[in-house]
Coordinates of C-alpha atoms and ligand atoms in Angstrom, one line a residue:
M266 CA -17.2 37.1 -40.3
R267 CA -18.7 35.8 -37.1
S268 CA -18.7 37.8 -34.0
T269 CA -16.7 36.8 -30.9
M270 CA -19.8 37.1 -28.7
P271 CA -21.5 34.0 -27.3
E272 CA -25.1 32.8 -27.7
H273 CA -25.9 33.8 -24.2
P274 CA -29.6 33.2 -23.6
L275 CA -31.8 36.1 -22.6
T276 CA -34.1 34.7 -19.9
I277 CA -36.5 35.6 -17.2
T278 CA -34.3 33.4 -14.9
S279 CA -31.5 35.9 -15.4
I280 CA -33.8 38.9 -14.7
M281 CA -34.9 37.1 -11.4
R282 CA -31.3 36.4 -10.4
H283 CA -30.2 39.9 -11.2
G284 CA -33.1 41.6 -9.4
T285 CA -33.3 39.5 -6.3
G286 CA -29.5 39.0 -6.1
L287 CA -28.0 42.4 -6.6
F288 CA -31.0 44.4 -5.3
G289 CA -31.9 42.2 -2.3
D290 CA -32.7 45.2 -0.2
R291 CA -35.4 46.4 -2.5
E292 CA -39.0 45.4 -1.6
V293 CA -42.3 44.4 -2.9
V294 CA -45.1 45.9 -0.9
T295 CA -48.7 44.7 -1.1
Y296 CA -51.6 46.8 0.1
T297 CA -54.1 45.0 2.2
G298 CA -56.9 47.6 2.3
T299 CA -55.9 48.7 5.8
G300 CA -52.1 48.4 5.8
Y301 CA -49.2 46.9 3.9
R302 CA -47.3 43.6 3.7
R303 CA -43.6 44.0 2.9
T304 CA -41.1 41.5 1.4
T305 CA -37.5 42.3 0.5
Y306 CA -36.3 41.0 -2.9
H307 CA -33.9 38.9 -0.9
E308 CA -36.9 37.2 0.8
L309 CA -38.7 37.1 -2.6
A310 CA -35.8 35.0 -4.0
R311 CA -36.6 32.4 -1.3
E312 CA -40.3 32.6 -1.9
T313 CA -39.7 32.1 -5.6
A314 CA -37.5 29.0 -5.0
R315 CA -40.1 27.5 -2.7
L316 CA -42.9 28.1 -5.1
A317 CA -40.9 26.4 -7.9
G318 CA -40.1 23.5 -5.5
A319 CA -43.7 23.2 -4.5
L320 CA -44.9 23.1 -8.1
R321 CA -42.2 20.5 -9.0
G322 CA -43.7 18.5 -6.1
L323 CA -47.1 18.7 -7.8
G324 CA -45.6 17.2 -11.0
V325 CA -44.8 20.4 -12.9
D326 CA -41.6 19.2 -14.5
G327 CA -41.9 20.4 -18.1
D328 CA -43.7 23.1 -20.0
Q329 CA -47.0 22.7 -18.2
R330 CA -49.1 25.8 -18.0
V331 CA -49.4 27.3 -14.5
A332 CA -52.3 29.7 -14.6
T333 CA -52.9 32.6 -12.2
F334 CA -56.3 34.0 -11.3
A335 CA -55.0 36.9 -9.2
W336 CA -54.7 40.6 -8.6
N337 CA -51.3 42.4 -8.3
T338 CA -49.7 40.9 -5.2
T339 CA -46.3 39.6 -3.9
E340 CA -47.5 36.1 -4.5
H341 CA -48.4 36.9 -8.1
L342 CA -44.9 38.4 -8.6
A343 CA -43.4 35.2 -7.2
A344 CA -45.3 33.2 -9.8
Y345 CA -44.2 35.6 -12.5
L346 CA -40.6 34.8 -11.6
A347 CA -40.8 31.1 -10.5
V348 CA -43.0 29.6 -13.3
P349 CA -41.0 30.7 -16.4
S350 CA -37.7 30.3 -14.6
M351 CA -38.4 26.6 -13.8
G352 CA -39.2 26.0 -17.4
A353 CA -43.0 26.0 -17.1
V354 CA -45.3 28.5 -18.7
L355 CA -47.1 31.2 -16.8
H356 CA -50.6 31.8 -18.0
T357 CA -52.3 34.9 -16.6
L358 CA -56.0 34.4 -16.7
N359 CA -58.0 37.6 -17.1
I360 CA -60.5 37.5 -14.2
R361 CA -62.6 40.2 -15.9
L362 CA -63.5 38.2 -19.0
F363 CA -66.9 36.5 -19.1
P364 CA -66.9 33.1 -17.4
E365 CA -67.4 31.1 -20.6
Q366 CA -64.4 32.9 -22.1
V367 CA -62.2 32.1 -19.1
V368 CA -63.2 28.5 -19.3
Y369 CA -62.5 28.4 -23.1
I370 CA -59.1 30.0 -22.5
A371 CA -58.0 27.6 -19.7
N372 CA -59.0 24.6 -21.8
H373 CA -57.4 26.0 -24.9
A374 CA -54.1 26.7 -23.1
E375 CA -54.4 23.3 -21.3
D376 CA -53.8 24.8 -17.9
D377 CA -52.4 22.2 -15.4
V378 CA -52.4 24.3 -12.2
V379 CA -54.3 27.4 -11.1
I380 CA -53.0 29.8 -8.5
V381 CA -56.0 31.8 -7.2
D382 CA -56.4 34.6 -4.7
A383 CA -58.7 33.9 -1.8
S384 CA -60.8 36.9 -2.7
L385 CA -61.4 35.4 -6.2
V386 CA -62.4 31.9 -5.0
P387 CA -66.1 32.8 -5.4
L388 CA -65.5 33.9 -9.0
L389 CA -63.4 30.9 -10.0
A390 CA -65.5 28.2 -8.3
P391 CA -68.4 27.9 -10.8
M392 CA -65.9 27.8 -13.7
L393 CA -63.5 25.3 -12.2
P394 CA -65.5 22.1 -13.0
E395 CA -65.4 23.0 -16.7
M396 CA -61.6 23.5 -16.7
K397 CA -60.9 20.0 -18.0
T398 CA -57.1 19.9 -17.8
V399 CA -56.6 21.5 -14.4
R400 CA -55.4 19.1 -11.7
H401 CA -54.3 21.4 -8.9
V402 CA -55.6 24.6 -7.4
I403 CA -53.5 26.6 -5.0
V404 CA -55.3 29.2 -2.9
V405 CA -53.3 32.2 -1.8
G406 CA -54.5 33.7 1.6
G407 CA -56.7 30.6 2.0
A408 CA -57.1 31.0 5.7
Q409 CA -59.3 34.1 5.1
V410 CA -61.9 32.3 2.9
D411 CA -64.2 29.4 2.7
T412 CA -62.8 27.2 0.0
T413 CA -65.6 24.6 0.0
P414 CA -67.1 26.0 -3.2
L415 CA -63.9 24.8 -5.0
E416 CA -64.2 21.2 -3.6
A417 CA -67.1 20.1 -5.9
A418 CA -64.8 20.4 -9.0
G419 CA -62.8 17.3 -8.0
K420 CA -59.4 19.0 -8.2
E421 CA -56.6 18.8 -5.6
L422 CA -56.8 21.8 -3.4
H423 CA -53.7 23.3 -1.7
D424 CA -53.1 26.2 0.6
Y425 CA -50.3 28.3 -0.9
R426 CA -48.6 29.1 2.4
A427 CA -48.8 25.5 3.7
L428 CA -47.4 24.2 0.4
L429 CA -44.5 26.7 0.4
D430 CA -43.7 26.0 4.1
Q431 CA -42.9 22.4 3.2
A432 CA -40.8 23.3 0.2
P433 CA -37.0 23.7 0.3
D434 CA -35.4 27.2 0.3
H435 CA -33.3 26.4 -2.7
F436 CA -34.3 25.4 -6.2
D437 CA -31.9 24.1 -8.9
W438 CA -33.0 26.5 -11.7
P439 CA -32.5 25.1 -15.2
E440 CA -31.1 27.2 -18.0
P441 CA -34.2 27.6 -20.3
D442 CA -33.8 28.1 -24.1
E443 CA -34.4 31.8 -24.8
H444 CA -36.9 30.9 -27.5
S445 CA -39.0 28.6 -25.4
A446 CA -42.4 29.7 -24.1
A447 CA -42.2 31.7 -20.8
S448 CA -45.7 33.0 -20.4
M449 CA -49.0 33.5 -22.3
C450 CA -51.9 35.8 -22.3
Y451 CA -55.2 35.7 -24.3
T452 CA -56.7 38.8 -26.0
S453 CA -60.2 39.5 -25.0
G454 CA -61.4 38.9 -28.5
T455 CA -64.2 41.3 -29.3
T456 CA -65.1 39.0 -32.1
G457 CA -64.8 35.2 -32.2
H458 CA -62.8 33.2 -29.6
P459 CA -60.0 34.8 -27.5
K460 CA -56.6 34.3 -29.1
G461 CA -53.5 33.2 -27.2
V462 CA -50.2 35.0 -27.4
V463 CA -47.2 33.1 -26.2
Y464 CA -44.1 35.1 -25.0
S465 CA -40.6 33.7 -25.1
H466 CA -37.9 34.3 -22.5
R467 CA -36.1 36.4 -25.1
S468 CA -39.1 38.5 -26.0
A469 CA -39.8 39.2 -22.3
Y470 CA -36.2 40.1 -21.7
L471 CA -36.0 42.5 -24.7
H472 CA -39.3 44.1 -23.9
S473 CA -38.2 44.7 -20.3
M474 CA -35.0 46.3 -21.5
S475 CA -37.0 48.5 -23.7
V476 CA -39.4 49.5 -20.9
C477 CA -36.3 50.5 -18.9
T478 CA -35.0 52.9 -21.5
A479 CA -35.7 56.6 -21.1
N480 CA -37.7 56.7 -24.4
A481 CA -40.2 54.4 -22.6
V482 CA -40.5 54.5 -18.8
G483 CA -36.8 55.0 -18.0
L484 CA -36.8 52.8 -14.8
G485 CA -33.8 52.9 -12.5
A486 CA -32.7 51.6 -9.1
G487 CA -34.1 54.6 -7.4
D488 CA -37.7 54.0 -8.6
R489 CA -40.7 52.6 -6.8
V490 CA -43.1 51.3 -9.3
L491 CA -46.9 51.0 -8.7
P492 CA -48.4 48.8 -11.4
I493 CA -52.1 49.5 -11.2
V494 CA -52.7 47.9 -14.5
P495 CA -53.5 44.3 -13.7
M496 CA -50.9 41.6 -14.0
F497 CA -53.6 39.6 -15.7
H498 CA -54.0 42.1 -18.5
A499 CA -51.1 42.5 -20.9
N500 CA -48.5 41.6 -18.3
A501 CA -49.0 44.8 -16.3
W502 CA -47.3 46.5 -19.3
G503 CA -44.1 44.6 -18.5
L504 CA -43.6 46.7 -15.3
P505 CA -42.9 43.7 -13.0
Y506 CA -40.0 42.3 -15.0
A507 CA -38.7 45.7 -15.9
A508 CA -38.7 46.7 -12.2
L509 CA -36.6 43.5 -11.3
M510 CA -34.2 44.3 -14.1
A511 CA -33.8 47.9 -13.0
G512 CA -33.6 47.1 -9.3
A513 CA -36.7 49.2 -8.6
S514 CA -39.1 48.4 -5.8
L515 CA -42.7 47.4 -6.5
V516 CA -45.9 48.5 -4.8
M517 CA -48.8 46.3 -5.4
P518 CA -52.4 47.5 -5.0
D519 CA -54.0 44.0 -4.8
R520 CA -57.7 44.4 -5.6
F521 CA -58.0 48.0 -4.3
L522 CA -58.2 50.0 -7.5
Q523 CA -60.6 52.8 -6.4
G524 CA -59.4 56.4 -6.3
E525 CA -59.6 56.5 -2.5
H526 CA -57.3 53.5 -2.0
L527 CA -54.9 54.5 -4.8
A528 CA -54.5 58.0 -3.4
R529 CA -53.7 56.5 0.0
I530 CA -51.2 54.1 -1.4
I531 CA -49.5 56.9 -3.3
A532 CA -49.3 59.2 -0.3
D533 CA -48.0 56.4 2.0
E534 CA -45.6 54.4 -0.3
R535 CA -44.5 57.3 -2.5
P536 CA -44.1 55.5 -5.8
T537 CA -42.3 57.4 -8.5
I538 CA -43.9 55.5 -11.4
A539 CA -47.5 54.3 -11.7
G540 CA -49.2 52.8 -14.7
A541 CA -52.9 52.6 -15.3
V542 CA -55.6 53.1 -18.0
P543 CA -57.2 56.5 -18.4
T544 CA -60.5 55.6 -16.6
I545 CA -58.5 54.8 -13.4
W546 CA -56.7 58.2 -13.6
A547 CA -59.9 60.0 -14.2
D548 CA -61.3 58.4 -11.0
L549 CA -58.2 59.2 -9.1
L550 CA -58.2 62.8 -10.3
R551 CA -61.7 63.3 -9.1
H552 CA -60.8 61.9 -5.7
A553 CA -57.5 63.9 -5.5
R554 CA -59.3 67.1 -6.3
Q555 CA -61.9 66.5 -3.6
H556 CA -59.4 65.5 -1.0
D557 CA -56.4 67.6 -2.0
S558 CA -54.4 64.3 -2.2
D559 CA -50.6 64.2 -2.3
L560 CA -49.5 62.7 -5.6
S561 CA -46.2 64.5 -5.6
S562 CA -44.0 61.4 -5.5
L563 CA -45.0 60.4 -9.0
R564 CA -42.5 61.5 -11.6
L565 CA -43.9 59.7 -14.6
V566 CA -47.2 58.0 -15.3
P567 CA -47.4 55.8 -18.4
C568 CA -51.0 55.7 -19.5
G569 CA -52.7 53.7 -22.4
G570 CA -55.0 50.9 -23.2
S571 CA -57.4 53.4 -24.7
A572 CA -56.9 56.9 -26.0
V573 CA -55.8 59.3 -23.2
P574 CA -57.8 62.5 -23.2
E575 CA -55.4 65.5 -23.3
S576 CA -57.6 67.2 -20.7
L577 CA -56.8 64.4 -18.3
M578 CA -53.1 64.7 -18.9
R579 CA -53.2 68.5 -18.5
A580 CA -55.2 68.3 -15.3
L581 CA -52.9 65.9 -13.6
E582 CA -49.9 67.9 -14.7
D583 CA -51.2 71.4 -13.9
E584 CA -53.0 70.6 -10.7
F585 CA -50.8 67.8 -9.2
G586 CA -47.5 68.1 -11.0
V587 CA -47.8 64.5 -12.4
R588 CA -46.4 64.0 -15.9
V589 CA -48.6 61.6 -17.9
V590 CA -47.1 60.0 -21.0
Q591 CA -49.3 58.2 -23.4
A592 CA -48.3 54.8 -24.6
W593 CA -49.9 52.4 -27.1
G594 CA -49.7 48.6 -27.3
M595 CA -51.6 45.4 -27.4
T596 CA -51.4 42.0 -25.8
E597 CA -49.9 40.9 -29.1
T598 CA -47.0 43.5 -28.7
S599 CA -46.1 42.4 -25.1
P600 CA -47.6 45.2 -24.9
V601 CA -45.4 48.4 -25.1
A602 CA -44.8 49.5 -28.7
T603 CA -45.0 53.3 -28.7
V604 CA -44.6 56.0 -26.0
A605 CA -45.4 59.7 -26.5
H606 CA -42.4 61.5 -25.0
A607 CA -42.3 65.0 -26.5
D608 CA -42.1 68.7 -25.6
S609 CA -45.2 69.8 -27.5
W610 CA -48.8 69.0 -26.5
E611 CA -49.4 68.2 -30.2
L612 CA -47.1 65.2 -30.0
R613 CA -47.8 64.3 -26.4
A614 CA -51.5 63.8 -27.5
T615 CA -50.4 61.2 -30.0
Q616 CA -50.2 57.5 -29.1
G617 CA -46.5 57.9 -29.2
R618 CA -43.3 57.1 -31.0
L619 CA -42.2 53.6 -32.1
L620 CA -39.6 52.2 -29.7
A621 CA -36.3 50.9 -31.0
G622 CA -37.0 47.3 -32.1
V623 CA -40.6 47.9 -33.1
E624 CA -41.2 48.8 -36.8
G625 CA -44.5 50.2 -38.0
R626 CA -46.1 51.0 -41.3
L627 CA -49.5 52.1 -42.5
V628 CA -51.5 50.1 -45.0
G629 CA -54.3 51.5 -47.1
P630 CA -57.0 50.0 -49.4
G631 CA -55.8 46.9 -51.2
D632 CA -53.0 46.4 -48.7
T633 CA -50.9 49.1 -50.3
V634 CA -48.2 50.5 -48.0
L635 CA -48.7 54.3 -47.4
E636 CA -46.0 56.9 -47.0
P637 CA -45.5 57.9 -43.3
D638 CA -46.4 61.5 -44.1
G639 CA -48.5 62.2 -41.0
V640 CA -51.5 62.9 -43.2
Q641 CA -52.7 59.7 -44.8
V642 CA -54.9 57.4 -42.7
G643 CA -54.5 53.6 -42.8
E644 CA -54.3 50.5 -40.7
L645 CA -51.2 50.3 -38.5
E646 CA -49.0 47.2 -38.9
V647 CA -46.1 46.4 -36.6
R648 CA -43.4 43.8 -36.3
G649 CA -40.5 43.3 -34.0
P650 CA -38.8 40.9 -31.5
W651 CA -41.7 41.3 -29.0
V652 CA -44.6 41.4 -31.5
T653 CA -46.3 38.1 -32.0
A654 CA -46.1 36.5 -35.4
S655 CA -49.0 34.0 -34.9
Y656 CA -51.6 32.9 -32.3
H657 CA -51.3 29.8 -30.1
L658 CA -52.8 26.7 -31.9
D659 CA -54.7 28.9 -34.4
E660 CA -54.7 28.4 -38.1
D661 CA -56.2 31.8 -38.8
T662 CA -53.6 34.0 -40.4
S663 CA -55.9 36.9 -41.3
R664 CA -54.3 39.1 -38.7
F665 CA -50.8 38.7 -40.2
H666 CA -49.6 40.3 -43.4
D667 CA -46.1 39.4 -44.9
G668 CA -44.6 39.0 -41.4
W669 CA -46.4 42.1 -40.0
L670 CA -49.2 42.1 -37.4
R671 CA -52.4 43.9 -38.5
T672 CA -53.2 45.8 -35.4
G673 CA -56.8 46.6 -36.3
D674 CA -56.0 50.2 -35.3
V675 CA -56.4 53.0 -37.8
G676 CA -54.6 56.3 -37.9
R677 CA -51.6 58.3 -39.1
L678 CA -47.9 57.7 -38.9
D679 CA -45.3 60.5 -39.4
A680 CA -41.8 60.4 -40.6
N681 CA -40.4 60.5 -37.0
G682 CA -42.4 57.4 -36.0
Y683 CA -45.2 59.1 -34.1
V684 CA -48.5 57.2 -34.3
T685 CA -51.8 59.0 -34.1
L686 CA -54.7 56.6 -33.9
T687 CA -58.1 57.8 -35.0
D688 CA -60.1 54.6 -34.6
R689 CA -60.3 50.9 -34.3
A690 CA -60.8 49.5 -37.8
K691 CA -64.2 48.3 -36.9
D692 CA -65.3 51.6 -35.4
V693 CA -64.4 54.1 -38.1
I694 CA -67.3 56.4 -39.3
K695 CA -67.4 56.9 -43.1
S696 CA -69.3 60.0 -43.9
G697 CA -69.7 61.0 -47.6
G698 CA -66.6 59.1 -48.4
E699 CA -64.5 60.8 -45.7
W700 CA -63.4 59.1 -42.4
I701 CA -64.5 60.8 -39.2
S702 CA -62.5 59.8 -36.2
S703 CA -64.8 58.7 -33.3
V704 CA -61.9 58.9 -31.0
E705 CA -61.1 62.6 -31.8
L706 CA -64.8 63.5 -31.2
E707 CA -64.8 61.6 -27.9
N708 CA -61.6 63.2 -26.7
A709 CA -62.9 66.7 -27.6
L710 CA -66.2 66.0 -25.9
M711 CA -64.6 64.6 -22.7
G712 CA -62.8 68.0 -22.4
H713 CA -66.2 69.6 -21.5
P714 CA -66.5 69.9 -17.8
A715 CA -70.0 68.4 -17.7
V716 CA -69.1 65.4 -19.7
L717 CA -68.1 62.3 -17.8
E718 CA -67.9 59.9 -20.7
A719 CA -68.6 60.2 -24.4
A720 CA -68.7 57.4 -27.1
V721 CA -69.3 58.2 -30.7
I722 CA -70.6 55.6 -33.2
G723 CA -71.5 55.7 -36.8
V724 CA -75.2 55.3 -37.7
P725 CA -76.8 55.0 -41.1
D726 CA -77.6 58.3 -42.8
E727 CA -79.5 58.6 -46.1
R728 CA -77.5 61.4 -47.5
W729 CA -74.0 60.7 -46.2
G730 CA -74.0 56.9 -45.8
E731 CA -73.0 57.2 -42.2
R732 CA -73.0 60.1 -39.6
P733 CA -71.7 60.2 -36.1
L734 CA -74.0 59.7 -33.1
A735 CA -72.6 61.1 -29.8
C736 CA -73.6 59.1 -26.8
V737 CA -72.9 61.2 -23.7
V738 CA -72.8 60.5 -20.0
L739 CA -73.2 63.8 -18.1
D740 CA -71.7 64.7 -14.8
G741 CA -73.7 67.9 -14.3
T742 CA -75.9 69.6 -16.8
A743 CA -75.5 70.6 -20.4
E744 CA -77.8 71.1 -23.3
V745 CA -77.1 69.3 -26.6
A746 CA -76.7 72.7 -28.4
E747 CA -74.0 73.7 -25.9
L748 CA -72.1 70.5 -26.5
R749 CA -72.4 71.0 -30.2
D750 CA -71.0 74.5 -30.0
F751 CA -68.2 73.3 -27.7
L752 CA -67.1 70.9 -30.5
R753 CA -67.1 73.7 -33.2
G754 CA -63.6 75.0 -33.5
K755 CA -62.2 71.8 -32.0
V756 CA -63.0 69.5 -35.0
A757 CA -63.8 70.2 -38.6
R758 CA -67.4 71.7 -38.9
W759 CA -68.7 68.8 -41.1
Q760 CA -67.6 66.3 -38.5
V761 CA -69.7 67.8 -35.7
P762 CA -72.5 65.3 -34.9
E763 CA -76.1 66.4 -35.4
R764 CA -77.4 63.3 -33.5
W765 CA -77.0 63.1 -29.8
A766 CA -78.1 60.7 -27.0
F767 CA -77.7 61.1 -23.3
V768 CA -77.1 57.7 -21.7
E769 CA -76.7 56.6 -18.1
A770 CA -73.4 54.8 -18.8
V771 CA -71.4 53.7 -21.8
P772 CA -71.5 49.9 -22.1
K773 CA -68.1 48.5 -21.5
T774 CA -66.3 45.3 -22.7
S775 CA -65.1 42.8 -20.1
V776 CA -61.9 44.7 -19.8
G777 CA -63.5 48.1 -19.4
K778 CA -63.2 49.5 -23.0
F779 CA -66.2 51.2 -24.7
A780 CA -68.3 48.5 -26.2
K781 CA -69.3 50.4 -29.3
R782 CA -70.8 47.3 -30.9
A783 CA -73.3 47.1 -28.0
L784 CA -74.1 50.8 -28.5
R785 CA -74.6 50.2 -32.2
E786 CA -77.0 47.3 -31.4
M787 CA -78.9 49.4 -28.9
H788 CA -79.3 52.1 -31.5
A789 CA -80.5 49.6 -34.1
R790 CA -83.1 48.3 -31.6
G791 CA -84.3 51.8 -31.0
E792 CA -83.2 51.8 -27.4
L793 CA -81.4 55.1 -27.5
T794 CA -83.4 58.4 -27.3
V795 CA -81.7 60.4 -30.1
V796 CA -82.0 64.2 -30.3
Q797 CA -81.4 65.5 -33.8
L798 CA -80.3 69.1 -34.3
Ligands
ADP1090 P1 -57.9 43.6 -25.7 O1 -57.9 43.7 -27.2 O2 -57.7 42.2 -25.1 O3 -58.8 44.6 -25.0 P2 -55.4 44.9 -25.5 O4 -55.1 45.4 -24.2 O5 -54.4 44.0 -26.2 O6 -56.5 44.1 -25.3 O7 -55.9 46.0 -26.4 C1 -55.1 46.6 -27.4 C2 -55.9 47.7 -28.0 O8 -56.1 48.8 -27.1 C3 -55.1 48.4 -29.1 O9 -55.2 47.6 -30.4 C4 -55.8 49.7 -29.2 O10 -57.0 49.6 -30.0 C5 -56.2 50.0 -27.8 N1 -55.2 50.9 -27.3 C6 -54.2 50.7 -26.5 N2 -53.5 51.8 -26.1 C7 -54.1 52.8 -26.7 C8 -53.9 54.2 -26.8 N3 -52.9 54.8 -26.2 N4 -54.8 54.9 -27.5 C9 -55.8 54.4 -28.2 N5 -56.0 53.0 -28.2 C10 -55.2 52.3 -27.5

């Protein structure tokens, strides 16, 4: 029997109409470093229509890629809404990738237009001549910056405001097919070329609904959302679209991501929700402690991107009354897939519980599917309506397995759907046939007051095959023996490293994650001074 329900498309256009139409009095606020720019959603609707009209005037009349090279701002939000809604494809370029990667990505995606922040013109300029398919560059806030470095590339340059001023207030929005491409984002690709994930209108719509549920972020019309996580990295965790869907206001930090600025934004604009990676919160916590900052407006802080140390969650909660909830996801999963709501710290310290719609399973040696018993360790595989099933123009299917995405993350899964990651597949340490979780050791170490950062890598060992080497950045003083004793009782005795190195900083990838491969290479070249106990 067929249902009586229509094939009503789930589109970003409808999110835009709903948010800017029914919640016209809500606002998007962008921090300028010294003050704030404010736009109501009613005005945002006009801005969005004008941007679509301006892009149409530049010849964007199909599924051309309109790239952004931008921080979190009102104008970036307008592009998030206008580009997919007009039937084109929004491509958020990650400004933190290495220039050759950005160029590769822009060419691979065949970007037609780039919308760039004035503050990022110097970063874009040297790459632009290599971006073969780009015809137009639109500079936001262009009056504040010298755009001559862009001129040599031979592209047509436009000032965002001047372009929009000439465009009509109304745009005749088409009704896109829900399965058509709405936006795309490339993963940073720690090995090989970056890979493109293409989101559909439908996947973005369903992901936004999921983010709005209480098992995820639970957004409502009373919320003010501060997406600190960049809109160029995994869609700012879907917070912009979810906010429009919920009728929540948005507070945008632009490029001001230091603790001092963020503390000020939070005190002034009183967001109820703020999303950022753990390193940002660690920085903000340090600042807040020193300046007795007021973070009391925050009711929930989703945090992820890398493992969230329990010590960080506890400190924010105990000292500032801010509830941090860990979440896990990837560019490939739109990105939110699990969120760790629970009463016990044991479960809150996990990566979280699978959201409705996302299925997960663990796979062991020989691709056998393991029982979700919370004990066995394997690679996590996921699938669902907002989990990609392939990469853009890429023949390589090695990351997919019978319709599931191989996440490259290793850990445990329990019968209630809680995921505990112990490692990236490529970072696991195999000691005497047993796996040691580098992440567990790092988290435990980062709970020591004198440890700023800790990264643990596997190094060759004659007897055990591999043993952990703890690379520690100190914020104060501590002896190796003291750190070792600190770990005893927190992890199994045989897992406690006997090799230690103090480093100035842990090398980071272009998106700020620990670059353990670089550490392993430094060790192989004998560049780390290792103390062995
Ligand atoms: P990239 O691979 O481009 O850096 P992603 O942001 O897509 O970008 O990274 C996804 C990866 O980040 C996951 O596969 C996982 O390894 C890691 N990650 C994300 N959230 C968490 C978390 N809460 N705990 C541990 N690792 C996480």
